[in-house]
Coordinates of C-alpha atoms and ligand atoms in Angstrom, one line a residue:
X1497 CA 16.4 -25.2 9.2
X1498 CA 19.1 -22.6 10.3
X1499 CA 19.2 -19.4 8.6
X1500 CA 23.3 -19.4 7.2
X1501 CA 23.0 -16.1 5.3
X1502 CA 21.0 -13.2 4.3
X1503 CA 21.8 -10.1 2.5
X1504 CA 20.0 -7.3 0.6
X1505 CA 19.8 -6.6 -3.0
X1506 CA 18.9 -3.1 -3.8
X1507 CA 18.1 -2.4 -7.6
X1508 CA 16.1 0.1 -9.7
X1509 CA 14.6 -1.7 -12.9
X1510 CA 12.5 1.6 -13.7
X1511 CA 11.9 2.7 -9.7
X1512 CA 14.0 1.7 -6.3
X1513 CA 13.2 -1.5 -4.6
X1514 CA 15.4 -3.5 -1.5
X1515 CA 14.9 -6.9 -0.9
X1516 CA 16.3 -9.1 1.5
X1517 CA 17.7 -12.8 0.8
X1518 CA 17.7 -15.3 3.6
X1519 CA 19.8 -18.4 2.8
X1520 CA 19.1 -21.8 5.1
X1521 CA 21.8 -24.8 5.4
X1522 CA 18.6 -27.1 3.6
X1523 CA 19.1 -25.1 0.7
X1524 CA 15.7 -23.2 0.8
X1525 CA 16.2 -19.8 0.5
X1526 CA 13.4 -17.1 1.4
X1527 CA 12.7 -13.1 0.4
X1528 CA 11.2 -10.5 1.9
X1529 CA 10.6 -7.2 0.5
X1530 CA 12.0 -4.0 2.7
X1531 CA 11.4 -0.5 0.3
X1532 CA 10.4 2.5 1.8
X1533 CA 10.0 4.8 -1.4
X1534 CA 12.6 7.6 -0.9
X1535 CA 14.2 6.4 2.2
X1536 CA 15.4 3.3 0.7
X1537 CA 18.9 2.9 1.8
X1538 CA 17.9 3.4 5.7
X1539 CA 16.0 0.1 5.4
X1540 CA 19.3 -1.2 3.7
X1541 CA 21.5 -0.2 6.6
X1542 CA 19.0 -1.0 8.9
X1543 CA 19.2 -4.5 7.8
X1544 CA 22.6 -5.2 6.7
X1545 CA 24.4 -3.4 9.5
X1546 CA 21.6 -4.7 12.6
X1547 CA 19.5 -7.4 11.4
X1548 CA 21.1 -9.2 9.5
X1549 CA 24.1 -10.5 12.6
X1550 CA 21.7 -11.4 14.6
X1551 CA 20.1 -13.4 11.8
X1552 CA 22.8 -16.1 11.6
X1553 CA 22.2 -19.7 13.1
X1554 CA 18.5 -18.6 14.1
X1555 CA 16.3 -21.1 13.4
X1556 CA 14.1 -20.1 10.0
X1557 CA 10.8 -22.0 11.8
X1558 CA 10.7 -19.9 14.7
X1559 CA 8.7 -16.6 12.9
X1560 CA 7.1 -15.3 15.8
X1561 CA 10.0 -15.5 18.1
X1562 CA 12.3 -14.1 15.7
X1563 CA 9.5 -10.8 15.4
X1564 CA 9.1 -10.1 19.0
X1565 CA 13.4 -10.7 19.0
X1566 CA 13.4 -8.1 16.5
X1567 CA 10.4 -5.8 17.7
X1568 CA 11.6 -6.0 21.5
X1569 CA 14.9 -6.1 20.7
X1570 CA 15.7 -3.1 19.5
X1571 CA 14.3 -1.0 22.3
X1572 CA 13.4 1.3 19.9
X1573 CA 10.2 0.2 18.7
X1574 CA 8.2 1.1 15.9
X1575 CA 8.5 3.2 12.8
X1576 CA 8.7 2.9 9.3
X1577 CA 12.5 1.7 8.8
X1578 CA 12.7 -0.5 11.6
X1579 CA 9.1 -1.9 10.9
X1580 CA 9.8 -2.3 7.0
X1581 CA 13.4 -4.0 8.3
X1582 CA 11.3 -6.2 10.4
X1583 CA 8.8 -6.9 7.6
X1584 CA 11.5 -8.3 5.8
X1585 CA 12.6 -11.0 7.8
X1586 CA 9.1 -12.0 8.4
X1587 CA 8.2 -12.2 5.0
X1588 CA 11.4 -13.9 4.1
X1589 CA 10.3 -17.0 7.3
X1590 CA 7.2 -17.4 5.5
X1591 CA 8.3 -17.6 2.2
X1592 CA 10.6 -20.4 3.9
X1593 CA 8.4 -21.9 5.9
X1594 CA 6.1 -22.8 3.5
X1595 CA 8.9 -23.7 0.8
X1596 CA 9.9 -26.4 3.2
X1597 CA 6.6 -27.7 3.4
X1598 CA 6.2 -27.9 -0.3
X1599 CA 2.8 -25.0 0.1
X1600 CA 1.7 -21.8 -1.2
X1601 CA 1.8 -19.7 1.9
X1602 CA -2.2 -19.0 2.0
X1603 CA -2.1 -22.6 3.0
X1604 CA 0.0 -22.1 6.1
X1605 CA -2.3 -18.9 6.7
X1606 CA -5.4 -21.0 7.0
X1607 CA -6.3 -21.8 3.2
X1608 CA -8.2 -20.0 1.0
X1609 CA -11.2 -17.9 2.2
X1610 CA -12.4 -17.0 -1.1
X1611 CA -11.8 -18.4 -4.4
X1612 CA -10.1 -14.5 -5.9
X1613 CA -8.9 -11.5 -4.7
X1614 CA -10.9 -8.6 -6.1
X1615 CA -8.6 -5.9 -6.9
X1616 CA -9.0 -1.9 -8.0
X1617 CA -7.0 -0.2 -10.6
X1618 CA -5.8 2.9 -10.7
X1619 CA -7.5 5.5 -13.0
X1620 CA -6.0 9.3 -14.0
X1621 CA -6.4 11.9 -16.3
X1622 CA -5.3 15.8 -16.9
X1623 CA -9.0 16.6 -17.0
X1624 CA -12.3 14.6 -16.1
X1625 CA -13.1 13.8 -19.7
X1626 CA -9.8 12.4 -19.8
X1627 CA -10.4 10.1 -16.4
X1628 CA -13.4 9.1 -17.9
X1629 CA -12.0 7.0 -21.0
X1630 CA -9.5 5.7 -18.8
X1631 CA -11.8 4.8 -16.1
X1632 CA -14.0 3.1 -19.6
X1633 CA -10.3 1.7 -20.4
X1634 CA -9.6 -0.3 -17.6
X1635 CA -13.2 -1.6 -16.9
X1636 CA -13.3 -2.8 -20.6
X1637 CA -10.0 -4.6 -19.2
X1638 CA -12.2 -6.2 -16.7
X1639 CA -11.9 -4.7 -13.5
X1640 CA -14.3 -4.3 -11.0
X1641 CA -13.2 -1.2 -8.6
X1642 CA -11.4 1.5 -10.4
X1643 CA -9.5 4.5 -8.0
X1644 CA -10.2 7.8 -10.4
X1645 CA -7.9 11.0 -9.9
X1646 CA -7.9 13.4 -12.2
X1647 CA -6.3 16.8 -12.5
X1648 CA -7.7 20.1 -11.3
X1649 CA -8.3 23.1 -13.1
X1650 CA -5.3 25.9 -11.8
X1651 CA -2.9 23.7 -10.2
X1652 CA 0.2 22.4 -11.6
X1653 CA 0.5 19.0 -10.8
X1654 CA -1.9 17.2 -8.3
X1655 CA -1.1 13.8 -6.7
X1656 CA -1.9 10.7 -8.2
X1657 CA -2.4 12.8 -12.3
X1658 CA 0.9 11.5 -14.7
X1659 CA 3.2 13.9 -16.7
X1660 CA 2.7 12.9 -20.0
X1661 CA 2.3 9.5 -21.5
X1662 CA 4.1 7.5 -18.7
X1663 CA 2.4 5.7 -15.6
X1664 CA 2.0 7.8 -12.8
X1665 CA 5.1 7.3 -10.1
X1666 CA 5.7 10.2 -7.4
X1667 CA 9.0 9.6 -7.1
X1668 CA 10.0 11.3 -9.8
X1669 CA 12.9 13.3 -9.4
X1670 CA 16.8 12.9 -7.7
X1671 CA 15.7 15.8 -5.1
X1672 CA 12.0 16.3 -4.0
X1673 CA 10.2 18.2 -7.1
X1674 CA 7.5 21.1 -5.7
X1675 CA 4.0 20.6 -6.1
X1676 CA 1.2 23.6 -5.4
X1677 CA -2.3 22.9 -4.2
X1678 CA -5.2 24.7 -3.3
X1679 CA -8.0 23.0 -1.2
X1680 CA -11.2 25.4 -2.5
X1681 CA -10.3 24.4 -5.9
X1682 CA -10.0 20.8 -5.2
X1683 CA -13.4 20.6 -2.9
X1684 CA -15.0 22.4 -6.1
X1685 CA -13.5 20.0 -8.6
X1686 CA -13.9 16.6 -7.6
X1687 CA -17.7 16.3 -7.1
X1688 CA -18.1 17.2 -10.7
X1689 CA -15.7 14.0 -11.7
X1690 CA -17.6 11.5 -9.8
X1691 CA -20.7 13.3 -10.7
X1692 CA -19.6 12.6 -14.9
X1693 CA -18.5 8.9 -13.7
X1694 CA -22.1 8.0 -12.6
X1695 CA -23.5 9.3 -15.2
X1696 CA -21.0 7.7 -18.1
X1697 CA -20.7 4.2 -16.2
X1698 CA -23.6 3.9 -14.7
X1699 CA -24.1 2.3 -10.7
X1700 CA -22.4 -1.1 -10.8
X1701 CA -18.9 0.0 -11.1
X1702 CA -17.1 0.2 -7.7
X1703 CA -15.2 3.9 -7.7
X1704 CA -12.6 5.0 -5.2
X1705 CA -11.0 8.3 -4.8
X1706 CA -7.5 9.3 -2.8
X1707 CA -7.4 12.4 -1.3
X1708 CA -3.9 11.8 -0.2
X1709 CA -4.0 13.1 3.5
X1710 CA -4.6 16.8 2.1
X1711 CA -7.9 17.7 4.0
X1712 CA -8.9 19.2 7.4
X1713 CA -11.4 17.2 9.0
X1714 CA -14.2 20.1 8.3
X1715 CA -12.9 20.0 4.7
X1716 CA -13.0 16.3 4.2
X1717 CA -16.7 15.8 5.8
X1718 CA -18.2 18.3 3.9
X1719 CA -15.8 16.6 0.3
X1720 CA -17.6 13.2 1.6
X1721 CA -21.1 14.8 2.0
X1722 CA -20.9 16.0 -1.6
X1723 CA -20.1 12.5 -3.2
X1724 CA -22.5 10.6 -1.2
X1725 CA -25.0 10.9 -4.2
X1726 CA -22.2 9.0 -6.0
X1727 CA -21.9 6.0 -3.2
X1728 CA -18.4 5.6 -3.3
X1729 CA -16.6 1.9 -2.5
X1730 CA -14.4 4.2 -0.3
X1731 CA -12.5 7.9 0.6
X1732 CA -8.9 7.2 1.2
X1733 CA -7.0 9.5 3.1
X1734 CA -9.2 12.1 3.9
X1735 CA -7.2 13.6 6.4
X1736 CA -3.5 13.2 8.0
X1737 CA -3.6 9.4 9.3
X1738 CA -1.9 10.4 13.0
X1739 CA -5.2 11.3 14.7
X1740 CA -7.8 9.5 15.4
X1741 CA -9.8 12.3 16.7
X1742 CA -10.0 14.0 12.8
X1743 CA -11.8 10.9 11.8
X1744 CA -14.4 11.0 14.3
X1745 CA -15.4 14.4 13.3
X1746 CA -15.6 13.0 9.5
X1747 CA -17.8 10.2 10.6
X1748 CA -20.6 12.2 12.6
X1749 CA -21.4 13.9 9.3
X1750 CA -21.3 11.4 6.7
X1751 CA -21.8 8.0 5.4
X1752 CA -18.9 7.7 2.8
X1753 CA -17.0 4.8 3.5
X1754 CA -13.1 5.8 5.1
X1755 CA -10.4 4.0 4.6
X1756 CA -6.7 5.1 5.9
X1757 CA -3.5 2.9 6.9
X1758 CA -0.8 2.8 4.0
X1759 CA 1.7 5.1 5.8
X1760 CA 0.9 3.2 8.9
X1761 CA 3.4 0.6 10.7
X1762 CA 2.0 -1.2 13.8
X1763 CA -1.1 -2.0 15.5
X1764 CA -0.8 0.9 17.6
X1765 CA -1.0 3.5 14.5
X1766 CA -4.9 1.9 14.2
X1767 CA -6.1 0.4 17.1
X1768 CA -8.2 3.5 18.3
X1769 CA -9.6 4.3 14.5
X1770 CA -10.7 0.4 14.3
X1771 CA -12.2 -0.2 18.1
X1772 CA -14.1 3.0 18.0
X1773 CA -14.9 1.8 13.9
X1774 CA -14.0 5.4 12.9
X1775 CA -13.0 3.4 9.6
X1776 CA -14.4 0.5 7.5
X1777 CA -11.2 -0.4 5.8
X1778 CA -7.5 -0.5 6.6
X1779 CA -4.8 0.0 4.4
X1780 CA -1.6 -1.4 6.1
X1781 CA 0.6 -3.7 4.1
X1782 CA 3.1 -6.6 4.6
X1783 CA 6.1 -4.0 3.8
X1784 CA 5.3 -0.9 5.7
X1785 CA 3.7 -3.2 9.1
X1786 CA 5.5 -5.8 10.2
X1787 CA 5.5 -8.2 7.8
X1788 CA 2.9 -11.1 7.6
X1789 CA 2.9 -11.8 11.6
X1790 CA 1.7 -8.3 12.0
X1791 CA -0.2 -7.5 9.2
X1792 CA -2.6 -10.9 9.8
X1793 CA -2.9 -9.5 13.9
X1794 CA -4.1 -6.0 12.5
X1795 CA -6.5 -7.6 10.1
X1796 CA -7.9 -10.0 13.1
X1797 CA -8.0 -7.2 15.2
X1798 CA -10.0 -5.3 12.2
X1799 CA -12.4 -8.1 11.9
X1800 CA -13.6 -7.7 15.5
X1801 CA -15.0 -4.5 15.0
X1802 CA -16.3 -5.0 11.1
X1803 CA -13.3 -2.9 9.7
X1804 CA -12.5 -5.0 6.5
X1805 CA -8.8 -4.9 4.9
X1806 CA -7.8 -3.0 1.5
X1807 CA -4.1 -3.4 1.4
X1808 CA -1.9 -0.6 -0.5
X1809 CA -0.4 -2.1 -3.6
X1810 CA 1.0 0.8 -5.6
X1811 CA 4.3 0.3 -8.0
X1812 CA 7.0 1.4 -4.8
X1813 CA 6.1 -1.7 -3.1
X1814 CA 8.5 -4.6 -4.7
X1815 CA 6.3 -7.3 -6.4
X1816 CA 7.9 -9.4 -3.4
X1817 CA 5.2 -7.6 -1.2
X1818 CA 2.4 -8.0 -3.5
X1819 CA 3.0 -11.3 -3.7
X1820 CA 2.7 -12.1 0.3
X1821 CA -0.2 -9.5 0.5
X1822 CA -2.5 -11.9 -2.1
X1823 CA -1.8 -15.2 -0.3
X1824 CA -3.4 -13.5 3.0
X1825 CA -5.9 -11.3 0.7
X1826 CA -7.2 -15.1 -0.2
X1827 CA -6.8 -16.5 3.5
X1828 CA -8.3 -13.9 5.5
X1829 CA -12.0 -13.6 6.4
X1830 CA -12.3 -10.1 6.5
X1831 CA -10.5 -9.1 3.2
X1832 CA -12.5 -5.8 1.3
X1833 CA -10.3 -5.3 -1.9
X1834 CA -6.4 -5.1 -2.4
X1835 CA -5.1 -2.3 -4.6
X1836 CA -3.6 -3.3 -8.1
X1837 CA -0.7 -0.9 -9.8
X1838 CA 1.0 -3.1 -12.6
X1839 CA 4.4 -3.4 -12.3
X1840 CA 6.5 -2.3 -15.2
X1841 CA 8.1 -5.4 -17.6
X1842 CA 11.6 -4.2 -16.3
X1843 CA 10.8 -4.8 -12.9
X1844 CA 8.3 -7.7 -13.8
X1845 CA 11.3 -9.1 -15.0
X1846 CA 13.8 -8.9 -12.4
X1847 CA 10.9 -10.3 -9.9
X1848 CA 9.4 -13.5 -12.0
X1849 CA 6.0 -13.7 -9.9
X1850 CA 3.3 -17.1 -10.2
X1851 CA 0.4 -14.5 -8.8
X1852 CA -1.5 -13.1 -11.7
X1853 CA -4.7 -10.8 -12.5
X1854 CA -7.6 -12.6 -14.0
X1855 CA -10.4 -10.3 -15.1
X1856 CA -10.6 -7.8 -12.3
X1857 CA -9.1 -10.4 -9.8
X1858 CA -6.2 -12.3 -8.7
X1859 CA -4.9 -15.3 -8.1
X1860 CA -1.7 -15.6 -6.1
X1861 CA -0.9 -18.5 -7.4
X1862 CA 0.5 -22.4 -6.4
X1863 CA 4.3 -22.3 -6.1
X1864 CA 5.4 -22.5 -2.7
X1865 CA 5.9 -20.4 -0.9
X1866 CA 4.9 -16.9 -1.9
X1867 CA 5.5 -17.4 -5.3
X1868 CA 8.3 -14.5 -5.8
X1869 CA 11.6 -15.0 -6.4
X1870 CA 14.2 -12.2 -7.6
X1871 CA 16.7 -12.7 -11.0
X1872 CA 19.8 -11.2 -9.4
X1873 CA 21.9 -11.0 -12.4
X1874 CA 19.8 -9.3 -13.7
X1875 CA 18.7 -6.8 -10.6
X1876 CA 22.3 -6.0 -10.8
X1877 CA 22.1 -4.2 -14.1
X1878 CA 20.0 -1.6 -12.0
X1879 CA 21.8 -0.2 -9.7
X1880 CA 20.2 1.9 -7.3
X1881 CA 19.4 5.8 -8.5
X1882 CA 18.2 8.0 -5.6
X1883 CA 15.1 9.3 -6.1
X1884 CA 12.2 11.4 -3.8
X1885 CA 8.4 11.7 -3.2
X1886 CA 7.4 15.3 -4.2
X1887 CA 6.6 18.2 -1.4
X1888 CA 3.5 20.1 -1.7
X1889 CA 3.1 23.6 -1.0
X1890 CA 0.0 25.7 -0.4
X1891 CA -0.7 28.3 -3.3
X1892 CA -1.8 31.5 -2.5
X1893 CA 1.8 31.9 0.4
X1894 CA 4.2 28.8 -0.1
X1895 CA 3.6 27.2 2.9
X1896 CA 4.5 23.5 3.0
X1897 CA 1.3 21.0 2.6
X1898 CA 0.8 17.4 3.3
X1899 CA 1.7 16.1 -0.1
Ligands
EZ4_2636 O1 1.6 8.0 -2.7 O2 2.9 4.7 -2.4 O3 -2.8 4.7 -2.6 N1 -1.6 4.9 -3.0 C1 -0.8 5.9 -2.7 C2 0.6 5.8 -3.2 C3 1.6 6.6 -2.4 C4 2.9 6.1 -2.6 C5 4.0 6.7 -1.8 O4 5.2 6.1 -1.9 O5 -1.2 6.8 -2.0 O6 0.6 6.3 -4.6
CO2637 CO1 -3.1 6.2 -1.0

């Protein structure tokens, strides 16, 4: 099966997504999804002007050769564009390979491990009473693991809290809007929400909380400390991801589970938080690692040292990604849970999907393949609209934060 064409559609039904196409001369064609919210277009390039040359006559079997051709390549290894770029072909080869054996990809992967993928929704509010009805809202919905966020008494706009009645999306403006933030207000806060969670919805629920990488390490051990009475399913981002070191000082003073790894690309980004088990779940994904070859050697790596997976699924990655990231969610041993932002219709449409959520779960579905395929007449009546992640700056002198 040689590879005769690929290109990339880039579209915006609602938010930006890129997506590449690889055409075979059986016919088969394969996608693989390539967004990097707010650097969209560098992926683009990346792949239409230096990938996608190099692509032509390969053969579409030969996955792993075609990584390390890609990874070693380059020279310049690494990174979110070139790893996303490389994600893309990957993901595209699987898709194909497992079209032109007539399988759903999980099949190829193994088969199935479990018989669902739990999944955890995304709960936010201005105020905790307001979190609290929609953290009763989506468990009456059926889910199982609800993420709560809620906003914070004397700042403006905190991450992960919608404007209004719309779903929350951070990229929300044509140049990067300004958030403020102040950490004492925050550490104060956010005990008192998980404290009113407990005591609304009692133990069973699983909760998680993001802290979006806006702790020290001091900070975030003493934050974890204070919701231990709460037990939660995890702490996400506690700290900055890049070092290692900031998590071992969060572990020697607390038992709240840490998970970390959505703004993570290879192996190398985790290898020293998972073999010293500074973290009990990793958060990589197909898009932003590597692609299914990759992502599946993190995840085996994980399982060595009891580090389970809980891939990031929020709206900027395509529904191309979500789609791979349940068929190894279902073949994997060491899955945890897989995070669950619903789409909107528009881009529902444009991306008709077989994997669907079934009472707190999914299923990724039977087609071959991964079961996502892309309606490019239709993607073309979105045409790309540039758009940023906020910046966050500290309130009491302006200086720039981690947002
Ligand atoms: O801010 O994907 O857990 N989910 C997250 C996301 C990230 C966005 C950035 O593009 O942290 O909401
Ligand atoms: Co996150």
């Amino acid at each position: 099966m040689k590879i005769t064409a690929a290109k990339v559609i880039v579209c915006c039904p609602g938010r930006n997504f890129v997506t590449l196409k690889i055409e075979t001369d059986e016919g088969l064609t394969g996608l693989g999804d390539a967004t990097l919210n707010g650097r969209e277009l560098a992926v683009a390039s990346y792949l239409t002007d230096h990938v996608v040359p190099c692509l032509i006559g390969r053969d579409a079997h030969r996955i792993e050769d075609t990584w390390h051709y890609l990874y070693r390549g380059a020279y310049w290894r690494r990174g979110p564009v070139t790893m996303s770029a490389i994600a893309a072909v990957d993901t595209a080869l699987w898709d194909l390979k497992a079209k032109a054996a007539g399988l759903p990809l999980y099949q190829l992967l193994g088969g199935a491990s479990r018989e669902r993928v739990l999944v955890y929704a995304h709960a936010n509010g201005r105020d905790i009473a307001q979190t609290v009805d929609e953290v009763k809202r989506l468990k009456s919905l059926g889910y199982r693991a609800i993420r709560a966020q809620s906003g914070v008494p004397g700042i403006g706009k905190v991450y992960g809290v919608a404007s209004g009645d719309k779903p929350y999306e951070p990229a929300d403006a044509s140049l990067p809007s300004e958030h403020d933030w102040d950490t004492a207000k925050y550490l104060r806060h956010t005990p008192r929400l998980f404290e009113a969670l407990r005591a609304e919805l009692g133990d069973e629920l699983h909760l998680l909380h993001d802290v979006h990488h806006r702790l020290t390490p001091i900070e975030a051990a003493r934050l974890c400390k204070d919701l231990e009475p709460y037990r939660l399913f995890w702490m996400e981002d506690a700290v900055p991801a890049e070092d290692p070191a900031a998590f071992e000082l969060i572990r020697r003073h607390t038992t709240t589970p840490l998970a970390v790894g959505e703004v993570f690309n290879t192996i190398w980004d985790c290898k020293a938080l998972i073999e010293r088990q500074l973290i009990d779940y990793v958060r990589c994904t197909v898009v932003h690692a590597g692609g299914i070859t990759h992502l599946k050697r993190i995840f085996d790596f994980a399982a060595l040292h009891q580090v389970r997976t809980g891939s990031h699924g929020a709206t900027d990655l395509s529904p191309v990604c979500m789609g791979a990231a349940l068929h190894l969610d279902l073949a994997i041993p060491n899955f945890g849970i897989q995070e669950h932002m619903p789409h909107t219709a528009e881009t529902d449409a444009v991306f008709p999907h077989a994997y669907r959520f079934e009472g707190g779960f999914m299923q990724p579905g039977e087609a071959p393949g991964h079961g996502v395929t892309i309606d490019e007449a239709l993607a073309a009546r979105y045409p790309y609209r540039r758009a940023y992640l906020p910046v966050n700056r500290l309130q009491h002198d302006g200086s720039l934060w981690h947002w």
